[in-house]
Coordinates of C-alpha atoms in Angstrom, one line a residue:
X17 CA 126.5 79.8 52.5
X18 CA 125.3 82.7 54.6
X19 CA 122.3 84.7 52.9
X20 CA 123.8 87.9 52.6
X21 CA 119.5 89.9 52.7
X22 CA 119.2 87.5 56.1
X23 CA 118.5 89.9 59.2
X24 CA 121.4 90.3 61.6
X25 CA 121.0 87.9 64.7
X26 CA 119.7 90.5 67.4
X27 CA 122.2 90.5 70.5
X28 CA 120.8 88.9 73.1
X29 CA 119.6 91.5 75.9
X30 CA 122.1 92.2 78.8
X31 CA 120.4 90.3 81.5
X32 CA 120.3 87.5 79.2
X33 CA 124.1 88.0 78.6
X34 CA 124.9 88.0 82.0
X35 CA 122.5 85.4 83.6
X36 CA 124.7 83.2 85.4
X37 CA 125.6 79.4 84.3
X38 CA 126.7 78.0 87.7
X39 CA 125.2 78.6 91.3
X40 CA 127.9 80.2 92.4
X41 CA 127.9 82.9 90.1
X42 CA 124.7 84.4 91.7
X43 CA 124.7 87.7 92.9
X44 CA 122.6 87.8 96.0
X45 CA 119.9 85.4 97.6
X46 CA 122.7 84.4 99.9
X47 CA 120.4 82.6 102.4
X48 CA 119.8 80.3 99.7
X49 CA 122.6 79.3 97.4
X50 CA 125.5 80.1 99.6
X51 CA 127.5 77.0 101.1
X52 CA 125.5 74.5 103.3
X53 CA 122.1 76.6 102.4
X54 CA 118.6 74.8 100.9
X55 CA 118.9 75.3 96.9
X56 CA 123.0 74.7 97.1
X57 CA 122.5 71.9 99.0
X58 CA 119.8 70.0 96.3
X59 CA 122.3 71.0 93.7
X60 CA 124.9 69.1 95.6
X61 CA 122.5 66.2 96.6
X62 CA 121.6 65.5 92.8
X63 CA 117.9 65.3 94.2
X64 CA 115.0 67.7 92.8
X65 CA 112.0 68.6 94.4
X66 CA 109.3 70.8 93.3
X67 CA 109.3 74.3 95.0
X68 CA 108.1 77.8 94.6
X69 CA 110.3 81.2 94.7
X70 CA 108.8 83.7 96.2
X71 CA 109.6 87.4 95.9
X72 CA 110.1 90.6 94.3
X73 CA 110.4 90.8 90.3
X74 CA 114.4 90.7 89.6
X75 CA 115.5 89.2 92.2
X76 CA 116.6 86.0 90.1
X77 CA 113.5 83.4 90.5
X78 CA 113.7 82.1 86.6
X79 CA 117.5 82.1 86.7
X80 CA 117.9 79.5 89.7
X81 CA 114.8 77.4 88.1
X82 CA 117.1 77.3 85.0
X83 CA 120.4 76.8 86.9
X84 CA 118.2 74.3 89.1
X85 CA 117.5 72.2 85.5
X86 CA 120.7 72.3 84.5
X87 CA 122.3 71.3 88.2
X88 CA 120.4 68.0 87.0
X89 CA 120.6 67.8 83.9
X90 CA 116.5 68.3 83.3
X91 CA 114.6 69.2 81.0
X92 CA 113.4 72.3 81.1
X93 CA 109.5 73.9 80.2
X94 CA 109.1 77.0 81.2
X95 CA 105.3 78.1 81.2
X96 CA 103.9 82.2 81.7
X97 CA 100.4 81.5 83.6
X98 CA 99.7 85.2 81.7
X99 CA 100.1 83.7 78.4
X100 CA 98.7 79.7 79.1
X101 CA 95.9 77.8 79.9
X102 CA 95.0 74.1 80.4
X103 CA 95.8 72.8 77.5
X104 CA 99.4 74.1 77.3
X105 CA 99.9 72.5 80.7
X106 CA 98.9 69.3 79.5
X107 CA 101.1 69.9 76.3
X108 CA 104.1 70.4 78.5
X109 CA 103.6 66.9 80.6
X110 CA 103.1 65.4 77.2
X111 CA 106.5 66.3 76.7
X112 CA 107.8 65.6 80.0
X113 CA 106.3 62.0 79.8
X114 CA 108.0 61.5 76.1
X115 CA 111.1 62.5 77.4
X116 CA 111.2 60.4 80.1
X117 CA 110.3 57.3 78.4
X118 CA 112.3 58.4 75.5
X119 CA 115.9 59.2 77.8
X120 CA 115.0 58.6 81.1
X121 CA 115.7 62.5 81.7
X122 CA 113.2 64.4 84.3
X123 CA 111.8 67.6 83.6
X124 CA 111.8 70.8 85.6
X125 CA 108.3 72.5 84.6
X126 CA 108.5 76.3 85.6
X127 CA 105.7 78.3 85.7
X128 CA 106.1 82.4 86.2
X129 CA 104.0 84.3 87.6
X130 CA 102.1 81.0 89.1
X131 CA 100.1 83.1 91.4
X132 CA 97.8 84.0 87.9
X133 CA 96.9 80.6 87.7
X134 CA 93.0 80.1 88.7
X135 CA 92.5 76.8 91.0
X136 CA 91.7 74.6 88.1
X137 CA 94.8 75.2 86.4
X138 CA 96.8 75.1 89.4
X139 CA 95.1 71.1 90.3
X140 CA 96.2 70.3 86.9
X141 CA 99.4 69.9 88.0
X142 CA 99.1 68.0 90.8
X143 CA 98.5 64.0 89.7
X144 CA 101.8 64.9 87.6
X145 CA 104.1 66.1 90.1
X146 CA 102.7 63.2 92.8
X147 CA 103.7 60.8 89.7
X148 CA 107.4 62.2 89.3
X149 CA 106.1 62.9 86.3
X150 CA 107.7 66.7 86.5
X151 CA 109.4 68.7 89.1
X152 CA 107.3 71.8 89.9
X153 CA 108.8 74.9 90.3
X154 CA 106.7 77.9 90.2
X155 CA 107.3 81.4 90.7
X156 CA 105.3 84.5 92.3
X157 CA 105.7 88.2 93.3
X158 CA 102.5 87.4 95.4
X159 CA 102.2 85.3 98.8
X160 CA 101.6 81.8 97.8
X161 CA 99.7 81.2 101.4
X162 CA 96.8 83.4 99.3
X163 CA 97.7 82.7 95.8
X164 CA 98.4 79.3 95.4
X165 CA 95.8 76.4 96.0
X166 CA 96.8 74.3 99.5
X167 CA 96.9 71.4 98.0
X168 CA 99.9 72.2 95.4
X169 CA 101.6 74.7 97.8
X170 CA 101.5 71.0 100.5
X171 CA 103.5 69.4 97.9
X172 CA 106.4 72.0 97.2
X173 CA 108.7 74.0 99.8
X174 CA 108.7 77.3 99.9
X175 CA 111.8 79.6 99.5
X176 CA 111.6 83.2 99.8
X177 CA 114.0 85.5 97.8
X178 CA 114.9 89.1 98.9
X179 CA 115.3 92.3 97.0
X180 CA 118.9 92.9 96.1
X181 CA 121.0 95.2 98.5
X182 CA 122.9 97.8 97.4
X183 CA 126.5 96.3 97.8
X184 CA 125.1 93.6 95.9
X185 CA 123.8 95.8 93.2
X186 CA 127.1 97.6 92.9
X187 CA 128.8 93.8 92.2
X188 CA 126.1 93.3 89.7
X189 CA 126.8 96.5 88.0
X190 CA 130.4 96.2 87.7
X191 CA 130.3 92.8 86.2
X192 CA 127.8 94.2 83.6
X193 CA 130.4 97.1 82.9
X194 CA 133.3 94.7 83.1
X195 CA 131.4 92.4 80.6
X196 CA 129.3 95.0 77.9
X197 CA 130.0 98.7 79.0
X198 CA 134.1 98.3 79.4
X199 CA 134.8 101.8 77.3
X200 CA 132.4 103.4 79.2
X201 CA 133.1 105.3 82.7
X202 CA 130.3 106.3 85.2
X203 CA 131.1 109.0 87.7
X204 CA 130.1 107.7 91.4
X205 CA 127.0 109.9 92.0
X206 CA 126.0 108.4 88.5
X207 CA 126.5 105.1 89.8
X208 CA 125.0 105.7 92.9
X209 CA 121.5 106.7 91.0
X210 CA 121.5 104.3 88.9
X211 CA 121.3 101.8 91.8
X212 CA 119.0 103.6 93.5
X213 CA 117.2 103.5 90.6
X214 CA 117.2 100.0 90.4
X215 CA 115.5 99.4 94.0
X216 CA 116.8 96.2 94.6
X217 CA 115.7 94.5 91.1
X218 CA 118.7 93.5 89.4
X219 CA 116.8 92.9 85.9
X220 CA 116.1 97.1 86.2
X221 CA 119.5 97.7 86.8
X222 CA 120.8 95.6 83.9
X223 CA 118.1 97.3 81.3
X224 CA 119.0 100.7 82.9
X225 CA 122.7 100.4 81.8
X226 CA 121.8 98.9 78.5
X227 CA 120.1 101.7 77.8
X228 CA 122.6 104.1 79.2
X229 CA 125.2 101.9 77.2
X230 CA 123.2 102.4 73.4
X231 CA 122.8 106.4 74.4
X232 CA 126.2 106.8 75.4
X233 CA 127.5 105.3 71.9
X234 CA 125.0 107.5 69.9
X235 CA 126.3 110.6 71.8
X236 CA 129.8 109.7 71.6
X237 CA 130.5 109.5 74.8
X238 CA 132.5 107.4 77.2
X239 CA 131.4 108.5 80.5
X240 CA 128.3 109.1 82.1
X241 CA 127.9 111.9 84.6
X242 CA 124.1 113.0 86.6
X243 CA 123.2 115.1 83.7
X244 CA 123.2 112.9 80.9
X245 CA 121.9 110.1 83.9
X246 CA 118.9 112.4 84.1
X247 CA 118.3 113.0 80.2
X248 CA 118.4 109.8 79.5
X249 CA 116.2 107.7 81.6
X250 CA 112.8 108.5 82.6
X251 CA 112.1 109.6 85.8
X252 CA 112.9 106.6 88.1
X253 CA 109.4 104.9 89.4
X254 CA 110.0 103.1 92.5
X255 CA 108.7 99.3 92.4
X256 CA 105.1 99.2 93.8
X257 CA 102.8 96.8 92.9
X258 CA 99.4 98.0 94.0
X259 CA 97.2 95.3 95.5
X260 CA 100.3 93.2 96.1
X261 CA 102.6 92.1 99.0
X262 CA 104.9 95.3 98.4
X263 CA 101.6 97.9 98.9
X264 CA 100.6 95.6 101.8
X265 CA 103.5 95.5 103.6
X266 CA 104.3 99.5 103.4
X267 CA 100.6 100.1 104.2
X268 CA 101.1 97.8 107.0
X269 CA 104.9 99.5 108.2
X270 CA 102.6 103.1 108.0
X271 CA 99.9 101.8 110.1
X272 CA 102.7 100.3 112.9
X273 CA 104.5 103.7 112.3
X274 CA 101.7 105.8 113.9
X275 CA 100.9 102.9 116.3
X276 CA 104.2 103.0 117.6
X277 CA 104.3 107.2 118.0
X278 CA 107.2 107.7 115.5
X279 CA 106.6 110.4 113.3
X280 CA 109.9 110.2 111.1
X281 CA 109.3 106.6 110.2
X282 CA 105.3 107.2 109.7
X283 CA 106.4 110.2 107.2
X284 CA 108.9 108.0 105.8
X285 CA 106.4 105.1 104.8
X286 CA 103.9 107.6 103.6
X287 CA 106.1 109.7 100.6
X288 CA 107.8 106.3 99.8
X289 CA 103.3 104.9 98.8
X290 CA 102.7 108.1 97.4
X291 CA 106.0 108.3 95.6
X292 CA 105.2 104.8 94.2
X293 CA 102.1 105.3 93.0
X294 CA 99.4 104.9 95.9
X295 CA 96.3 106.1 95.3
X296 CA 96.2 109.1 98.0
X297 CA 92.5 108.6 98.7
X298 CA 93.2 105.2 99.9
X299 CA 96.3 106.4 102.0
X300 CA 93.2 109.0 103.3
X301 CA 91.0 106.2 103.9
X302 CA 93.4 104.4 105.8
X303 CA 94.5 107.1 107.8
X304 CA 90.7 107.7 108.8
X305 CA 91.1 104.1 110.3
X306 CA 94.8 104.6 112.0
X307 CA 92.4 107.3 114.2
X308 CA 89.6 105.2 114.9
X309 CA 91.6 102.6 115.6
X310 CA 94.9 103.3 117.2
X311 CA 93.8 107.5 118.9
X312 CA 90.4 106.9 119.1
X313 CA 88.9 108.5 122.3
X314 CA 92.5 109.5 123.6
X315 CA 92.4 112.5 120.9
X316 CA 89.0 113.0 118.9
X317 CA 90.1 115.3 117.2
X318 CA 92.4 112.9 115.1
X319 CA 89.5 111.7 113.9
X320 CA 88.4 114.5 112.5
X321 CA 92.1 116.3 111.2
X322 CA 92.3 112.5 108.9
X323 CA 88.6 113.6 107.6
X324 CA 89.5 116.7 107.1
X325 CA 92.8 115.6 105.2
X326 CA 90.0 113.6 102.9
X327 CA 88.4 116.3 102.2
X328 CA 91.3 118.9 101.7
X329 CA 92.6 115.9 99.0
X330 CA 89.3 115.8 96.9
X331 CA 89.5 119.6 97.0
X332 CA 92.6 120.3 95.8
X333 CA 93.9 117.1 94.3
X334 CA 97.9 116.4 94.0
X335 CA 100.2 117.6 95.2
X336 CA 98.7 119.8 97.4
X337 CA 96.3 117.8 99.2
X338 CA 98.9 115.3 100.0
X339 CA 100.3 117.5 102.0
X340 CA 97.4 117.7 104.2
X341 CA 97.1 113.5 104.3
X342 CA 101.0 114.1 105.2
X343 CA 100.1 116.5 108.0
X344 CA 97.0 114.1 109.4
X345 CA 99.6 111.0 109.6
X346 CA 102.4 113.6 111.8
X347 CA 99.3 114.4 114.1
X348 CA 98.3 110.6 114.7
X349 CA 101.6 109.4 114.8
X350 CA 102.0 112.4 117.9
X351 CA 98.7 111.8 119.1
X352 CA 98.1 109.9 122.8
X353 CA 97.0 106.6 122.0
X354 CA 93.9 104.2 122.4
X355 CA 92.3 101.0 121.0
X356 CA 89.8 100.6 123.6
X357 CA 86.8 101.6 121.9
X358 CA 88.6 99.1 118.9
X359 CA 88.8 96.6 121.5
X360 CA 85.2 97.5 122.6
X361 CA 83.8 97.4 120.3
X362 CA 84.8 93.8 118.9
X363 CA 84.3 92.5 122.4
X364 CA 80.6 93.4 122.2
X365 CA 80.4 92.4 118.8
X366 CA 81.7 88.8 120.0
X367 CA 79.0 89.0 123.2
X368 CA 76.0 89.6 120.8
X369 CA 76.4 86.6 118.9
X370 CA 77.1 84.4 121.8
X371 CA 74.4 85.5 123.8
X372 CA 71.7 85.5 121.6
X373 CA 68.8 88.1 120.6
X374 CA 67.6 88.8 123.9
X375 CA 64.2 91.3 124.4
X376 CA 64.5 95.1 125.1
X377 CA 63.3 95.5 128.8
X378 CA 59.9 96.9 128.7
X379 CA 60.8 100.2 130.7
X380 CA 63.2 100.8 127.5
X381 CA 60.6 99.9 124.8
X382 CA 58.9 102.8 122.7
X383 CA 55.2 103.9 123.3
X384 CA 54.2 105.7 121.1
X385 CA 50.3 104.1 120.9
X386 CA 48.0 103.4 123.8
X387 CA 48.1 99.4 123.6
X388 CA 51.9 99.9 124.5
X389 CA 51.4 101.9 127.3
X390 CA 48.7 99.7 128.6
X391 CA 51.0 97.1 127.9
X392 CA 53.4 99.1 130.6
X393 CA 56.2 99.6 127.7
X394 CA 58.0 102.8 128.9
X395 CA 56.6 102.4 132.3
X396 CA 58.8 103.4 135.2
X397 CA 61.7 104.9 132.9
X398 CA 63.7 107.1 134.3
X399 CA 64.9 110.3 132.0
X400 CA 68.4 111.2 132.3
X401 CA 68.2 114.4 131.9
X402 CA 65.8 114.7 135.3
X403 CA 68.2 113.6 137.7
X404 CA 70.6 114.3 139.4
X405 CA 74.0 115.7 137.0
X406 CA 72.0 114.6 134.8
X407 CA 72.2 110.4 135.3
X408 CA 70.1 107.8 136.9
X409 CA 72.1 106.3 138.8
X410 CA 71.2 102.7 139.5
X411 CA 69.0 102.1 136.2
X412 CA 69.0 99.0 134.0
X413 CA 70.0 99.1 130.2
X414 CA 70.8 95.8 129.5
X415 CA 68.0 93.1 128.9
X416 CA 67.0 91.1 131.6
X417 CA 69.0 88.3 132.5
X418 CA 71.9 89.7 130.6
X419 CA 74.7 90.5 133.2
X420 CA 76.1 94.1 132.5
X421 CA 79.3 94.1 130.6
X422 CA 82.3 96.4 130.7
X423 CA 83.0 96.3 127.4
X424 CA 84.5 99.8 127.0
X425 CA 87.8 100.2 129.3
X426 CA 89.6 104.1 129.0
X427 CA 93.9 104.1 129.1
X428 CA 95.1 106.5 131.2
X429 CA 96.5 108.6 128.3
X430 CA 95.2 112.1 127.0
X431 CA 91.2 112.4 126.9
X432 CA 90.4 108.8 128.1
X433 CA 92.1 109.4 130.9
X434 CA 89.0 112.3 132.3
X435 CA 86.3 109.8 131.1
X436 CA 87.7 107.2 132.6
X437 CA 87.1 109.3 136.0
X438 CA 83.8 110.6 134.9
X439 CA 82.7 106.4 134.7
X440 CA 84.2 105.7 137.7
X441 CA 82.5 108.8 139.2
X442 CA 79.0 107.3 137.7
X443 CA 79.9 103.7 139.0
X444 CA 79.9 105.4 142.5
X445 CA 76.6 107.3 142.3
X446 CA 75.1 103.7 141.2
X447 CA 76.9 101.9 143.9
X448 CA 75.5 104.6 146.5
X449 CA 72.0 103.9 145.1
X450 CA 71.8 100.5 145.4
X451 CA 73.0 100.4 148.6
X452 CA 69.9 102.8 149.4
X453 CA 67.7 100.9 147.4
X454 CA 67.7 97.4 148.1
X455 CA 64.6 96.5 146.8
X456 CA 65.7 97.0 143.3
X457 CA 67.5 93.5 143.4
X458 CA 63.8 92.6 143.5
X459 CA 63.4 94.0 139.6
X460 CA 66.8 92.2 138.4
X461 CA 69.1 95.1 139.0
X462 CA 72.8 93.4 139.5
X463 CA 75.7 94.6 140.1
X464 CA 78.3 96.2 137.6
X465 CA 80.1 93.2 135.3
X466 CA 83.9 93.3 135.5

């Protein structure tokens, strides 16, 4: 007899409603579960093997590791590496081993969110999945090259799963109509921002129109137009997970942006970080380096317009000063281009520590007491400024027995290209001064190092 003061069973939420029971019910990740591909092909084989699923949140990595176990008719653990430790690991191959010697059934151990796992939990697995003890599947938002430890990530393949498209969002929202929302009609600009909304995570989507669904049937409604779209869900908040692969990879799309001179897709790359949540002073930060990096010498002044853009944002905070990080990323992204004092500077860096620490020549040393100058430090030092426009042409600035590098080679593009003539103009006046003093081979002056 039913208690009649028992709690009605709570419905079980819509994602869990419509999480698919066979493979072929899976709406997207094509590349993998579609005819002839990896994870349809083990379900077909009858053959498990531990893996890990890699990729954005809601783009079905715990329903394939249950459709996976059931394919095989495993046992299935699931573990949260935010919510367990050591011992519940060793709790779930307890159970795994009982089960095994109990029914001869395997087990499918999955683990979300693996990539929260320190080392030592993550070697805790390994004797058990070498025995056959359990089939690993583990599953991360993060890169598992970084994450996970080499040693577990040599014993499972890899798959990577991809954020839902739209047309694939649109199938997933009309089976979730078709199946929980049938009385209820959505206009097509509704349905339109709703996937938008949803940016490519099909879990979103499916708690979106749940709550759309519970709001619509309080209000009496049976449609849902942009209005009551807008006052019903909070503003939409694009998925951006800072410090992960998704801030990485846009950070990374930005950089390339200005690199490769397009201003539309640098523009593009910035809103959609700020519009997700990037800290602006570390968009700021980066931009600083986009100059120093990619305009460098070609256009100082980039330089100085991504400072500037720094200091604008500390000023006057957001939104305004994002404007002015906005207007710094246009100007690099027009700006002529250059990586040679980049590519400069980590040549020399590579030279010093191959060559070794080798002594300031003595007409370069400081003199500032007596001893040195008896000592001839300074001694035969030519100032600059005493010469000839200003250069002395022909004198020495690397240590002795150090060959003169060209480390620093200007493009031919905006301000590199005049100092790239003024050096060549310099090389010339110390070519014409060797050649009219010969005798300076005698004090180790060599020629210019290409």
């Amino acid at each position: 007899m039913s208690d009649l003061f028992a709690p009605p069973a709570a419905a079980a939420p819509l994602a869990e409603q419509l999480r698919p029971r066979r493979i072929e019910d899976v709406v997207g990740q094509s590349h993998l579960v579609g005819p002839g591909k990896p994870l349809r092909l083990a379900v077909e084989s009858g053959q498990p093997h531990s893996m890990i699923l890699w990729g954005p949140p809601g783009t079905g990595k715990t329903t394939l590791a249950r459709l996976l176990a059931r394919s095989f008719d495993a046992e299935f653990i699931a573990l949260s590496a935010v919510f367990s430790g050591v011992k519940d690991i060793r709790a779930a191959v307890e159970q795994a081993q009982a089960t095994l010697a109990r029914s001869g059934r395997r087990t499918i151990l999955f683990v979300d969110e693996v990539h929260r796992f320190n080392k030592a939990q993550q070697d805790a697995f390994l004797p058990y999945v070498e025995q056959g003890v359990v089939t690993f599947i583990g599953a991360t938002t993060e890169n598992p090259s970084f994450e996970v430890n080499s040693a577990l990530l040599s014993r499972a393949a890899v798959y990577v799963l991809n954020a839902l498209s739209s047309a694939e969002l649109v199938t997933l929202f009309e089976r979730a109509r078709a199946a929980a929302l049938a009385g209820l009609s959505f206009s097509d600009n509704a349905r339109a921002m709703v996937v938008g909304a949803a940016d490519g995570d099909a879990r979103r989507l499916l708690n979106m129109l749940e709550v759309l669904g519970a709001a619509a049937t309080a209000a009496h409604r049976d449609s849902v137009d942009e209005a009551f779209l807008e006052a019903t869900l909070a503003r939409d908040l694009r998925r951006f997970d800072k410090g992960g692969d998704a801030f990485y990879d846009q950070i990374s799309a930005l950089h390339k942006s200005v690199r490769g001179s397009d201003p539309d897709a640098a523009l593009y790359w910035c809103c959609r970080m700020l519009d997700g949540g990037a800290d602006p002073m570390y968009l700021a930060r980066r931009v600083i380096r986009m100059a120093v990096e990619d305009v460098g010498l070609a256009d100082p002044r980039g330089l100085q317009l991504a400072l500037d853009a720094c200091e604008t944002f500390e000023r006057l905070g957001s939104p305004e000063g994002e404007l002015a990080i906005a207007s710094a990323v246009l100007y690099l992204a027009c700006a002529p281009k250059s990586n040679a004092a980049y590519a400069a500077y980590n040549s020399a860096q590579e030279f010093v520590r191959a060559a070794g620490s080798a002594p300031v020549p003595v007409h370069l040393r400081n003199a500032p007491t007596k001893l040195m100058k008896a000592l001839g430090f300074g001694k035969a030092y030519r100032y600059a400024h005493d010469e000839p426009e200003a250069y002395a042409a022909g004198e020495r600035y690397f240590p002795e027995g150090v060959a003169p590098q060209r480390f620093y080679r200007p493009v031919p593009r905006g301000l590199e290209q005049k100092i790239a003539e003024k050096l060549e103009h310099l090389r010339e006046l110390d070519r014409h001064w060797r050649r009219a003093h010969p005798e300076a081979g005698r004090r180790g002056v060599e020629g210019e190092h290409d």
